[in-house]
């Protein structure tokens, strides 16, 4: 076989055979329905695959990824993923996952022109401007990158919480919490950014708590 991408197709068949060897009914059961408990909103970066880095099999995480894990109130793609996950799948957790060393975040800090994507990254630019004083206090660029990656994940959690889908879910008493995490490419460790929101009333206190904690702790990159 010498079809384009044949290595990928061959490794797919090997993977499928291995999965069936471990559990002969794996695909049969998964094909009937998905019932993930988590919605993951992460960066498109190839080094941050959702299920793999938390060691979960297919079927466990509903995933939305875009450049720099942005949740924009006019992005029909992300809003639709949130709506489907909350209303239909009834996920219990939405996790916004940033990652240290994010190229999108770095492009904002460098004010580098990349093309069309600059318009998308303007959302991260807004986060940087909002927290300019915190960022200006960090003299080394890698530290500034790390802090903006953390701030961006926290700000995107507030955007998730302000969507009509999430507010309506809380209004009707649906169990749903929203969290901010940040992943280290250097050692594969996930950091909890201590922003957990499970009701509308908790959003502001949780946001302030997370920001205050960032001011207290040194920039963590692992
Ligand atoms: Co990234």
JSON list of C-alpha atoms and ligand atoms in Angstrom, two decimals:
[
{"chain": "A", "resi": 1, "resn": "UNK", "atom": "CA", "xyz": [0.00, 0.00, 0.00]},
{"chain": "A", "resi": 2, "resn": "UNK", "atom": "CA", "xyz": [1.41, 3.37, -0.97]},
{"chain": "A", "resi": 3, "resn": "UNK", "atom": "CA", "xyz": [-1.56, 5.66, -0.56]},
{"chain": "A", "resi": 4, "resn": "UNK", "atom": "CA", "xyz": [-0.90, 9.14, 0.75]},
{"chain": "A", "resi": 5, "resn": "UNK", "atom": "CA", "xyz": [-0.52, 9.09, 4.55]},
{"chain": "A", "resi": 6, "resn": "UNK", "atom": "CA", "xyz": [-0.35, 5.30, 4.46]},
{"chain": "A", "resi": 7, "resn": "UNK", "atom": "CA", "xyz": [1.72, 5.22, 7.66]},
{"chain": "A", "resi": 8, "resn": "UNK", "atom": "CA", "xyz": [-1.12, 6.90, 9.52]},
{"chain": "A", "resi": 9, "resn": "UNK", "atom": "CA", "xyz": [-3.73, 4.55, 8.07]},
{"chain": "A", "resi": 10, "resn": "UNK", "atom": "CA", "xyz": [-1.63, 1.52, 8.92]},
{"chain": "A", "resi": 11, "resn": "UNK", "atom": "CA", "xyz": [-1.04, 2.67, 12.48]},
{"chain": "A", "resi": 12, "resn": "UNK", "atom": "CA", "xyz": [-4.78, 3.27, 12.79]},
{"chain": "A", "resi": 13, "resn": "UNK", "atom": "CA", "xyz": [-5.45, -0.39, 11.97]},
{"chain": "A", "resi": 14, "resn": "UNK", "atom": "CA", "xyz": [-2.82, -1.52, 14.47]},
{"chain": "A", "resi": 15, "resn": "UNK", "atom": "CA", "xyz": [-4.31, 0.73, 17.18]},
{"chain": "A", "resi": 16, "resn": "UNK", "atom": "CA", "xyz": [-7.82, -0.56, 16.49]},
{"chain": "A", "resi": 17, "resn": "UNK", "atom": "CA", "xyz": [-6.62, -4.17, 16.74]},
{"chain": "A", "resi": 18, "resn": "UNK", "atom": "CA", "xyz": [-4.83, -3.42, 20.03]},
{"chain": "A", "resi": 19, "resn": "UNK", "atom": "CA", "xyz": [-7.90, -1.78, 21.52]},
{"chain": "A", "resi": 20, "resn": "UNK", "atom": "CA", "xyz": [-10.03, -4.80, 20.55]},
{"chain": "A", "resi": 21, "resn": "UNK", "atom": "CA", "xyz": [-7.43, -7.17, 21.95]},
{"chain": "A", "resi": 22, "resn": "UNK", "atom": "CA", "xyz": [-7.74, -5.39, 25.31]},
{"chain": "A", "resi": 23, "resn": "UNK", "atom": "CA", "xyz": [-11.54, -5.21, 25.18]},
{"chain": "A", "resi": 24, "resn": "UNK", "atom": "CA", "xyz": [-13.39, -7.01, 22.36]},
{"chain": "A", "resi": 25, "resn": "UNK", "atom": "CA", "xyz": [-16.55, -4.94, 22.95]},
{"chain": "A", "resi": 26, "resn": "UNK", "atom": "CA", "xyz": [-14.77, -1.54, 23.16]},
{"chain": "A", "resi": 27, "resn": "UNK", "atom": "CA", "xyz": [-15.91, -0.10, 19.82]},
{"chain": "A", "resi": 28, "resn": "UNK", "atom": "CA", "xyz": [-19.30, -1.80, 19.90]},
{"chain": "A", "resi": 29, "resn": "UNK", "atom": "CA", "xyz": [-20.14, -0.14, 23.21]},
{"chain": "A", "resi": 30, "resn": "UNK", "atom": "CA", "xyz": [-18.67, 3.24, 22.28]},
{"chain": "A", "resi": 31, "resn": "UNK", "atom": "CA", "xyz": [-20.49, 3.30, 18.93]},
{"chain": "A", "resi": 32, "resn": "UNK", "atom": "CA", "xyz": [-23.88, 3.18, 20.67]},
{"chain": "A", "resi": 33, "resn": "UNK", "atom": "CA", "xyz": [-23.43, 6.48, 22.48]},
{"chain": "A", "resi": 34, "resn": "UNK", "atom": "CA", "xyz": [-21.01, 8.88, 24.10]},
{"chain": "A", "resi": 35, "resn": "UNK", "atom": "CA", "xyz": [-21.51, 10.04, 27.66]},
{"chain": "A", "resi": 36, "resn": "UNK", "atom": "CA", "xyz": [-18.48, 12.15, 28.54]},
{"chain": "A", "resi": 37, "resn": "UNK", "atom": "CA", "xyz": [-18.48, 14.02, 31.86]},
{"chain": "A", "resi": 38, "resn": "UNK", "atom": "CA", "xyz": [-16.04, 16.66, 30.68]},
{"chain": "A", "resi": 39, "resn": "UNK", "atom": "CA", "xyz": [-15.88, 19.40, 28.06]},
{"chain": "A", "resi": 40, "resn": "UNK", "atom": "CA", "xyz": [-12.28, 20.37, 27.36]},
{"chain": "A", "resi": 41, "resn": "UNK", "atom": "CA", "xyz": [-11.63, 23.78, 25.80]},
{"chain": "A", "resi": 42, "resn": "UNK", "atom": "CA", "xyz": [-7.96, 23.80, 24.89]},
{"chain": "A", "resi": 43, "resn": "UNK", "atom": "CA", "xyz": [-5.36, 25.12, 22.47]},
{"chain": "A", "resi": 44, "resn": "UNK", "atom": "CA", "xyz": [-5.00, 23.60, 19.00]},
{"chain": "A", "resi": 45, "resn": "UNK", "atom": "CA", "xyz": [-1.30, 23.05, 19.73]},
{"chain": "A", "resi": 46, "resn": "UNK", "atom": "CA", "xyz": [-0.35, 19.51, 18.65]},
{"chain": "A", "resi": 47, "resn": "UNK", "atom": "CA", "xyz": [1.52, 18.95, 21.91]},
{"chain": "A", "resi": 48, "resn": "UNK", "atom": "CA", "xyz": [-1.59, 19.29, 24.08]},
{"chain": "A", "resi": 49, "resn": "UNK", "atom": "CA", "xyz": [-3.92, 16.41, 23.13]},
{"chain": "A", "resi": 50, "resn": "UNK", "atom": "CA", "xyz": [-6.89, 16.20, 25.49]},
{"chain": "A", "resi": 51, "resn": "UNK", "atom": "CA", "xyz": [-7.54, 12.56, 26.41]},
{"chain": "A", "resi": 52, "resn": "UNK", "atom": "CA", "xyz": [-3.92, 11.45, 26.17]},
{"chain": "A", "resi": 53, "resn": "UNK", "atom": "CA", "xyz": [-2.45, 13.82, 28.76]},
{"chain": "A", "resi": 54, "resn": "UNK", "atom": "CA", "xyz": [-5.06, 12.95, 31.39]},
{"chain": "A", "resi": 55, "resn": "UNK", "atom": "CA", "xyz": [-4.79, 9.29, 30.42]},
{"chain": "A", "resi": 56, "resn": "UNK", "atom": "CA", "xyz": [-8.41, 8.72, 29.45]},
{"chain": "A", "resi": 57, "resn": "UNK", "atom": "CA", "xyz": [-9.69, 6.54, 26.59]},
{"chain": "A", "resi": 58, "resn": "UNK", "atom": "CA", "xyz": [-11.93, 7.72, 23.69]},
{"chain": "A", "resi": 59, "resn": "UNK", "atom": "CA", "xyz": [-15.45, 8.53, 24.87]},
{"chain": "A", "resi": 60, "resn": "UNK", "atom": "CA", "xyz": [-14.51, 10.36, 28.07]},
{"chain": "A", "resi": 61, "resn": "UNK", "atom": "CA", "xyz": [-13.93, 13.97, 26.96]},
{"chain": "A", "resi": 62, "resn": "UNK", "atom": "CA", "xyz": [-15.87, 16.21, 24.59]},
{"chain": "A", "resi": 63, "resn": "UNK", "atom": "CA", "xyz": [-13.32, 18.51, 22.99]},
{"chain": "A", "resi": 64, "resn": "UNK", "atom": "CA", "xyz": [-13.20, 22.02, 21.57]},
{"chain": "A", "resi": 65, "resn": "UNK", "atom": "CA", "xyz": [-9.81, 23.34, 20.57]},
{"chain": "A", "resi": 66, "resn": "UNK", "atom": "CA", "xyz": [-8.72, 26.56, 18.89]},
{"chain": "A", "resi": 67, "resn": "UNK", "atom": "CA", "xyz": [-5.63, 28.74, 18.76]},
{"chain": "A", "resi": 68, "resn": "UNK", "atom": "CA", "xyz": [-4.85, 29.92, 22.34]},
{"chain": "A", "resi": 69, "resn": "UNK", "atom": "CA", "xyz": [-7.98, 28.36, 23.91]},
{"chain": "A", "resi": 70, "resn": "UNK", "atom": "CA", "xyz": [-10.19, 31.40, 23.43]},
{"chain": "A", "resi": 71, "resn": "UNK", "atom": "CA", "xyz": [-13.89, 31.52, 24.32]},
{"chain": "A", "resi": 72, "resn": "UNK", "atom": "CA", "xyz": [-15.38, 34.34, 22.28]},
{"chain": "A", "resi": 73, "resn": "UNK", "atom": "CA", "xyz": [-19.03, 35.33, 22.63]},
{"chain": "A", "resi": 74, "resn": "UNK", "atom": "CA", "xyz": [-19.40, 35.51, 18.87]},
{"chain": "A", "resi": 75, "resn": "UNK", "atom": "CA", "xyz": [-17.65, 32.24, 17.99]},
{"chain": "A", "resi": 76, "resn": "UNK", "atom": "CA", "xyz": [-20.50, 30.00, 16.85]},
{"chain": "A", "resi": 77, "resn": "UNK", "atom": "CA", "xyz": [-18.20, 26.99, 16.80]},
{"chain": "A", "resi": 78, "resn": "UNK", "atom": "CA", "xyz": [-17.20, 27.18, 20.46]},
{"chain": "A", "resi": 79, "resn": "UNK", "atom": "CA", "xyz": [-20.67, 28.28, 21.60]},
{"chain": "A", "resi": 80, "resn": "UNK", "atom": "CA", "xyz": [-22.21, 25.31, 19.78]},
{"chain": "A", "resi": 81, "resn": "UNK", "atom": "CA", "xyz": [-19.77, 22.90, 21.42]},
{"chain": "A", "resi": 82, "resn": "UNK", "atom": "CA", "xyz": [-20.66, 24.36, 24.83]},
{"chain": "A", "resi": 83, "resn": "UNK", "atom": "CA", "xyz": [-24.39, 24.17, 24.11]},
{"chain": "A", "resi": 84, "resn": "UNK", "atom": "CA", "xyz": [-24.23, 20.56, 22.89]},
{"chain": "A", "resi": 85, "resn": "UNK", "atom": "CA", "xyz": [-22.03, 19.53, 25.81]},
{"chain": "A", "resi": 86, "resn": "UNK", "atom": "CA", "xyz": [-24.21, 21.22, 28.45]},
{"chain": "A", "resi": 87, "resn": "UNK", "atom": "CA", "xyz": [-27.74, 20.68, 27.09]},
{"chain": "A", "resi": 88, "resn": "UNK", "atom": "CA", "xyz": [-27.45, 17.32, 25.33]},
{"chain": "A", "resi": 89, "resn": "UNK", "atom": "CA", "xyz": [-24.48, 15.47, 26.83]},
{"chain": "A", "resi": 90, "resn": "UNK", "atom": "CA", "xyz": [-24.97, 17.06, 30.25]},
{"chain": "A", "resi": 91, "resn": "UNK", "atom": "CA", "xyz": [-21.27, 17.21, 31.04]},
{"chain": "A", "resi": 92, "resn": "UNK", "atom": "CA", "xyz": [-20.54, 17.99, 34.70]},
{"chain": "A", "resi": 93, "resn": "UNK", "atom": "CA", "xyz": [-17.31, 19.90, 34.17]},
{"chain": "A", "resi": 94, "resn": "UNK", "atom": "CA", "xyz": [-16.01, 22.39, 31.62]},
{"chain": "A", "resi": 95, "resn": "UNK", "atom": "CA", "xyz": [-12.25, 22.81, 31.78]},
{"chain": "A", "resi": 96, "resn": "UNK", "atom": "CA", "xyz": [-10.41, 25.61, 30.00]},
{"chain": "A", "resi": 97, "resn": "UNK", "atom": "CA", "xyz": [-6.88, 24.32, 29.49]},
{"chain": "A", "resi": 98, "resn": "UNK", "atom": "CA", "xyz": [-4.13, 26.79, 28.69]},
{"chain": "A", "resi": 99, "resn": "UNK", "atom": "CA", "xyz": [-0.53, 25.72, 28.24]},
{"chain": "A", "resi": 100, "resn": "UNK", "atom": "CA", "xyz": [2.74, 27.38, 29.16]},
{"chain": "A", "resi": 101, "resn": "UNK", "atom": "CA", "xyz": [4.78, 28.42, 26.16]},
{"chain": "A", "resi": 102, "resn": "UNK", "atom": "CA", "xyz": [1.67, 28.93, 23.99]},
{"chain": "A", "resi": 103, "resn": "UNK", "atom": "CA", "xyz": [2.76, 30.34, 20.62]},
{"chain": "A", "resi": 104, "resn": "UNK", "atom": "CA", "xyz": [-0.44, 32.36, 20.26]},
{"chain": "A", "resi": 105, "resn": "UNK", "atom": "CA", "xyz": [0.13, 34.01, 23.61]},
{"chain": "A", "resi": 106, "resn": "UNK", "atom": "CA", "xyz": [3.78, 34.66, 22.71]},
{"chain": "A", "resi": 107, "resn": "UNK", "atom": "CA", "xyz": [2.81, 36.29, 19.42]},
{"chain": "A", "resi": 108, "resn": "UNK", "atom": "CA", "xyz": [0.65, 38.73, 21.41]},
{"chain": "A", "resi": 109, "resn": "UNK", "atom": "CA", "xyz": [3.52, 39.54, 23.78]},
{"chain": "A", "resi": 110, "resn": "UNK", "atom": "CA", "xyz": [5.93, 40.02, 20.88]},
{"chain": "A", "resi": 111, "resn": "UNK", "atom": "CA", "xyz": [3.34, 42.06, 18.93]},
{"chain": "A", "resi": 112, "resn": "UNK", "atom": "CA", "xyz": [4.31, 39.82, 16.03]},
{"chain": "A", "resi": 113, "resn": "UNK", "atom": "CA", "xyz": [2.25, 39.84, 12.82]},
{"chain": "A", "resi": 114, "resn": "UNK", "atom": "CA", "xyz": [1.28, 36.32, 11.71]},
{"chain": "A", "resi": 115, "resn": "UNK", "atom": "CA", "xyz": [-1.67, 37.08, 9.42]},
{"chain": "A", "resi": 116, "resn": "UNK", "atom": "CA", "xyz": [-5.40, 36.52, 9.80]},
{"chain": "A", "resi": 117, "resn": "UNK", "atom": "CA", "xyz": [-4.87, 34.79, 13.15]},
{"chain": "A", "resi": 118, "resn": "UNK", "atom": "CA", "xyz": [-3.80, 38.16, 14.64]},
{"chain": "A", "resi": 119, "resn": "UNK", "atom": "CA", "xyz": [-7.47, 39.12, 14.66]},
{"chain": "A", "resi": 120, "resn": "UNK", "atom": "CA", "xyz": [-8.33, 36.00, 16.67]},
{"chain": "A", "resi": 121, "resn": "UNK", "atom": "CA", "xyz": [-5.40, 36.60, 19.02]},
{"chain": "A", "resi": 122, "resn": "UNK", "atom": "CA", "xyz": [-6.72, 40.08, 19.67]},
{"chain": "A", "resi": 123, "resn": "UNK", "atom": "CA", "xyz": [-8.88, 38.36, 22.33]},
{"chain": "A", "resi": 124, "resn": "UNK", "atom": "CA", "xyz": [-5.67, 37.38, 24.13]},
{"chain": "A", "resi": 125, "resn": "UNK", "atom": "CA", "xyz": [-4.37, 40.92, 23.53]},
{"chain": "A", "resi": 126, "resn": "UNK", "atom": "CA", "xyz": [-7.42, 42.20, 25.43]},
{"chain": "A", "resi": 127, "resn": "UNK", "atom": "CA", "xyz": [-6.53, 39.93, 28.35]},
{"chain": "A", "resi": 128, "resn": "UNK", "atom": "CA", "xyz": [-2.94, 41.24, 28.29]},
{"chain": "A", "resi": 129, "resn": "UNK", "atom": "CA", "xyz": [-4.13, 44.84, 28.32]},
{"chain": "A", "resi": 130, "resn": "UNK", "atom": "CA", "xyz": [-6.56, 44.19, 31.15]},
{"chain": "A", "resi": 131, "resn": "UNK", "atom": "CA", "xyz": [-3.76, 42.77, 33.29]},
{"chain": "A", "resi": 132, "resn": "UNK", "atom": "CA", "xyz": [-0.99, 45.00, 32.02]},
{"chain": "A", "resi": 133, "resn": "UNK", "atom": "CA", "xyz": [0.24, 46.00, 35.47]},
{"chain": "A", "resi": 134, "resn": "UNK", "atom": "CA", "xyz": [0.66, 42.38, 36.59]},
{"chain": "A", "resi": 135, "resn": "UNK", "atom": "CA", "xyz": [2.51, 41.47, 33.40]},
{"chain": "A", "resi": 136, "resn": "UNK", "atom": "CA", "xyz": [4.71, 44.59, 33.42]},
{"chain": "A", "resi": 137, "resn": "UNK", "atom": "CA", "xyz": [6.09, 43.52, 36.81]},
{"chain": "A", "resi": 138, "resn": "UNK", "atom": "CA", "xyz": [7.69, 40.44, 35.22]},
{"chain": "A", "resi": 139, "resn": "UNK", "atom": "CA", "xyz": [10.94, 41.29, 33.50]},
{"chain": "A", "resi": 140, "resn": "UNK", "atom": "CA", "xyz": [11.72, 37.95, 31.86]},
{"chain": "A", "resi": 141, "resn": "UNK", "atom": "CA", "xyz": [9.74, 37.07, 28.77]},
{"chain": "A", "resi": 142, "resn": "UNK", "atom": "CA", "xyz": [9.20, 33.37, 29.64]},
{"chain": "A", "resi": 143, "resn": "UNK", "atom": "CA", "xyz": [7.68, 34.46, 32.96]},
{"chain": "A", "resi": 144, "resn": "UNK", "atom": "CA", "xyz": [5.44, 36.95, 31.20]},
{"chain": "A", "resi": 145, "resn": "UNK", "atom": "CA", "xyz": [4.36, 34.25, 28.76]},
{"chain": "A", "resi": 146, "resn": "UNK", "atom": "CA", "xyz": [3.55, 31.87, 31.62]},
{"chain": "A", "resi": 147, "resn": "UNK", "atom": "CA", "xyz": [1.55, 34.47, 33.49]},
{"chain": "A", "resi": 148, "resn": "UNK", "atom": "CA", "xyz": [-0.44, 35.50, 30.41]},
{"chain": "A", "resi": 149, "resn": "UNK", "atom": "CA", "xyz": [-1.19, 31.82, 29.67]},
{"chain": "A", "resi": 150, "resn": "UNK", "atom": "CA", "xyz": [-2.61, 31.54, 33.20]},
{"chain": "A", "resi": 151, "resn": "UNK", "atom": "CA", "xyz": [-4.53, 34.82, 33.01]},
{"chain": "A", "resi": 152, "resn": "UNK", "atom": "CA", "xyz": [-5.94, 33.86, 29.62]},
{"chain": "A", "resi": 153, "resn": "UNK", "atom": "CA", "xyz": [-7.30, 30.54, 30.93]},
{"chain": "A", "resi": 154, "resn": "UNK", "atom": "CA", "xyz": [-8.87, 32.32, 33.91]},
{"chain": "A", "resi": 155, "resn": "UNK", "atom": "CA", "xyz": [-10.44, 35.01, 31.72]},
{"chain": "A", "resi": 156, "resn": "UNK", "atom": "CA", "xyz": [-11.80, 32.41, 29.29]},
{"chain": "A", "resi": 157, "resn": "UNK", "atom": "CA", "xyz": [-13.46, 30.63, 32.23]},
{"chain": "A", "resi": 158, "resn": "UNK", "atom": "CA", "xyz": [-15.34, 33.85, 32.97]},
{"chain": "A", "resi": 159, "resn": "UNK", "atom": "CA", "xyz": [-16.41, 33.94, 29.33]},
{"chain": "A", "resi": 160, "resn": "UNK", "atom": "CA", "xyz": [-17.69, 30.35, 29.58]},
{"chain": "A", "resi": 161, "resn": "UNK", "atom": "CA", "xyz": [-19.62, 31.22, 32.74]},
{"chain": "A", "resi": 162, "resn": "UNK", "atom": "CA", "xyz": [-21.27, 34.21, 31.09]},
{"chain": "A", "resi": 163, "resn": "UNK", "atom": "CA", "xyz": [-22.69, 32.25, 28.15]},
{"chain": "A", "resi": 164, "resn": "UNK", "atom": "CA", "xyz": [-26.47, 31.87, 28.11]},
{"chain": "A", "resi": 165, "resn": "UNK", "atom": "CA", "xyz": [-26.06, 28.07, 28.05]},
{"chain": "A", "resi": 166, "resn": "UNK", "atom": "CA", "xyz": [-24.09, 27.91, 31.28]},
{"chain": "A", "resi": 167, "resn": "UNK", "atom": "CA", "xyz": [-26.19, 30.54, 33.07]},
{"chain": "A", "resi": 168, "resn": "UNK", "atom": "CA", "xyz": [-29.40, 28.75, 32.03]},
{"chain": "A", "resi": 169, "resn": "UNK", "atom": "CA", "xyz": [-28.01, 25.42, 33.22]},
{"chain": "A", "resi": 170, "resn": "UNK", "atom": "CA", "xyz": [-27.27, 26.88, 36.66]},
{"chain": "A", "resi": 171, "resn": "UNK", "atom": "CA", "xyz": [-30.68, 28.60, 36.69]},
{"chain": "A", "resi": 172, "resn": "UNK", "atom": "CA", "xyz": [-32.44, 25.25, 36.28]},
{"chain": "A", "resi": 173, "resn": "UNK", "atom": "CA", "xyz": [-30.25, 23.59, 38.91]},
{"chain": "A", "resi": 174, "resn": "UNK", "atom": "CA", "xyz": [-28.09, 21.50, 36.58]},
{"chain": "A", "resi": 175, "resn": "UNK", "atom": "CA", "xyz": [-24.84, 20.31, 38.15]},
{"chain": "A", "resi": 176, "resn": "UNK", "atom": "CA", "xyz": [-22.05, 22.04, 36.24]},
{"chain": "A", "resi": 177, "resn": "UNK", "atom": "CA", "xyz": [-18.69, 23.47, 37.23]},
{"chain": "A", "resi": 178, "resn": "UNK", "atom": "CA", "xyz": [-16.13, 25.39, 35.22]},
{"chain": "A", "resi": 179, "resn": "UNK", "atom": "CA", "xyz": [-12.39, 25.25, 35.87]},
{"chain": "A", "resi": 180, "resn": "UNK", "atom": "CA", "xyz": [-9.08, 26.74, 34.67]},
{"chain": "A", "resi": 181, "resn": "UNK", "atom": "CA", "xyz": [-5.96, 24.62, 34.20]},
{"chain": "A", "resi": 182, "resn": "UNK", "atom": "CA", "xyz": [-2.57, 25.20, 32.62]},
{"chain": "A", "resi": 183, "resn": "UNK", "atom": "CA", "xyz": [-0.36, 22.48, 31.13]},
{"chain": "A", "resi": 184, "resn": "UNK", "atom": "CA", "xyz": [3.43, 22.37, 31.05]},
{"chain": "A", "resi": 185, "resn": "UNK", "atom": "CA", "xyz": [5.06, 21.20, 27.82]},
{"chain": "A", "resi": 186, "resn": "UNK", "atom": "CA", "xyz": [8.32, 20.82, 29.76]},
{"chain": "A", "resi": 187, "resn": "UNK", "atom": "CA", "xyz": [7.26, 18.00, 32.08]},
{"chain": "A", "resi": 188, "resn": "UNK", "atom": "CA", "xyz": [3.69, 17.08, 31.10]},
{"chain": "A", "resi": 189, "resn": "UNK", "atom": "CA", "xyz": [2.27, 18.31, 34.40]},
{"chain": "A", "resi": 190, "resn": "UNK", "atom": "CA", "xyz": [-1.12, 20.01, 34.64]},
{"chain": "A", "resi": 191, "resn": "UNK", "atom": "CA", "xyz": [-1.53, 22.91, 37.09]},
{"chain": "A", "resi": 192, "resn": "UNK", "atom": "CA", "xyz": [-4.86, 23.74, 38.68]},
{"chain": "A", "resi": 193, "resn": "UNK", "atom": "CA", "xyz": [-5.24, 27.53, 38.56]},
{"chain": "A", "resi": 194, "resn": "UNK", "atom": "CA", "xyz": [-7.67, 27.48, 41.48]},
{"chain": "A", "resi": 195, "resn": "UNK", "atom": "CA", "xyz": [-10.59, 28.91, 39.59]},
{"chain": "A", "resi": 196, "resn": "UNK", "atom": "CA", "xyz": [-13.64, 26.73, 40.17]},
{"chain": "A", "resi": 197, "resn": "UNK", "atom": "CA", "xyz": [-17.11, 28.06, 39.51]},
{"chain": "A", "resi": 198, "resn": "UNK", "atom": "CA", "xyz": [-20.31, 26.10, 40.02]},
{"chain": "A", "resi": 199, "resn": "UNK", "atom": "CA", "xyz": [-22.90, 28.84, 40.26]},
{"chain": "A", "resi": 200, "resn": "UNK", "atom": "CA", "xyz": [-23.48, 32.31, 38.90]},
{"chain": "A", "resi": 201, "resn": "UNK", "atom": "CA", "xyz": [-23.01, 33.86, 42.35]},
{"chain": "A", "resi": 202, "resn": "UNK", "atom": "CA", "xyz": [-19.59, 32.22, 42.68]},
{"chain": "A", "resi": 203, "resn": "UNK", "atom": "CA", "xyz": [-18.13, 33.63, 39.49]},
{"chain": "A", "resi": 204, "resn": "UNK", "atom": "CA", "xyz": [-16.86, 36.95, 40.84]},
{"chain": "A", "resi": 205, "resn": "UNK", "atom": "CA", "xyz": [-15.45, 35.60, 44.14]},
{"chain": "A", "resi": 206, "resn": "UNK", "atom": "CA", "xyz": [-13.79, 32.70, 42.30]},
{"chain": "A", "resi": 207, "resn": "UNK", "atom": "CA", "xyz": [-12.27, 35.09, 39.75]},
{"chain": "A", "resi": 208, "resn": "UNK", "atom": "CA", "xyz": [-10.90, 37.38, 42.46]},
{"chain": "A", "resi": 209, "resn": "UNK", "atom": "CA", "xyz": [-9.59, 34.42, 44.43]},
{"chain": "A", "resi": 210, "resn": "UNK", "atom": "CA", "xyz": [-7.75, 33.05, 41.38]},
{"chain": "A", "resi": 211, "resn": "UNK", "atom": "CA", "xyz": [-6.20, 36.45, 40.56]},
{"chain": "A", "resi": 212, "resn": "UNK", "atom": "CA", "xyz": [-5.12, 37.06, 44.13]},
{"chain": "A", "resi": 213, "resn": "UNK", "atom": "CA", "xyz": [-3.48, 33.68, 44.22]},
{"chain": "A", "resi": 214, "resn": "UNK", "atom": "CA", "xyz": [-1.58, 34.50, 41.04]},
{"chain": "A", "resi": 215, "resn": "UNK", "atom": "CA", "xyz": [-0.26, 37.67, 42.68]},
{"chain": "A", "resi": 216, "resn": "UNK", "atom": "CA", "xyz": [0.91, 35.69, 45.71]},
{"chain": "A", "resi": 217, "resn": "UNK", "atom": "CA", "xyz": [2.61, 32.78, 44.02]},
{"chain": "A", "resi": 218, "resn": "UNK", "atom": "CA", "xyz": [5.65, 33.02, 41.76]},
{"chain": "A", "resi": 219, "resn": "UNK", "atom": "CA", "xyz": [5.01, 32.22, 38.14]},
{"chain": "A", "resi": 220, "resn": "UNK", "atom": "CA", "xyz": [4.73, 28.46, 37.90]},
{"chain": "A", "resi": 221, "resn": "UNK", "atom": "CA", "xyz": [5.78, 26.89, 34.67]},
{"chain": "A", "resi": 222, "resn": "UNK", "atom": "CA", "xyz": [5.44, 23.31, 35.75]},
{"chain": "B", "resi": 1, "resn": "LIG", "atom": "CO1", "xyz": [-1.12, 27.25, 22.38]}
]
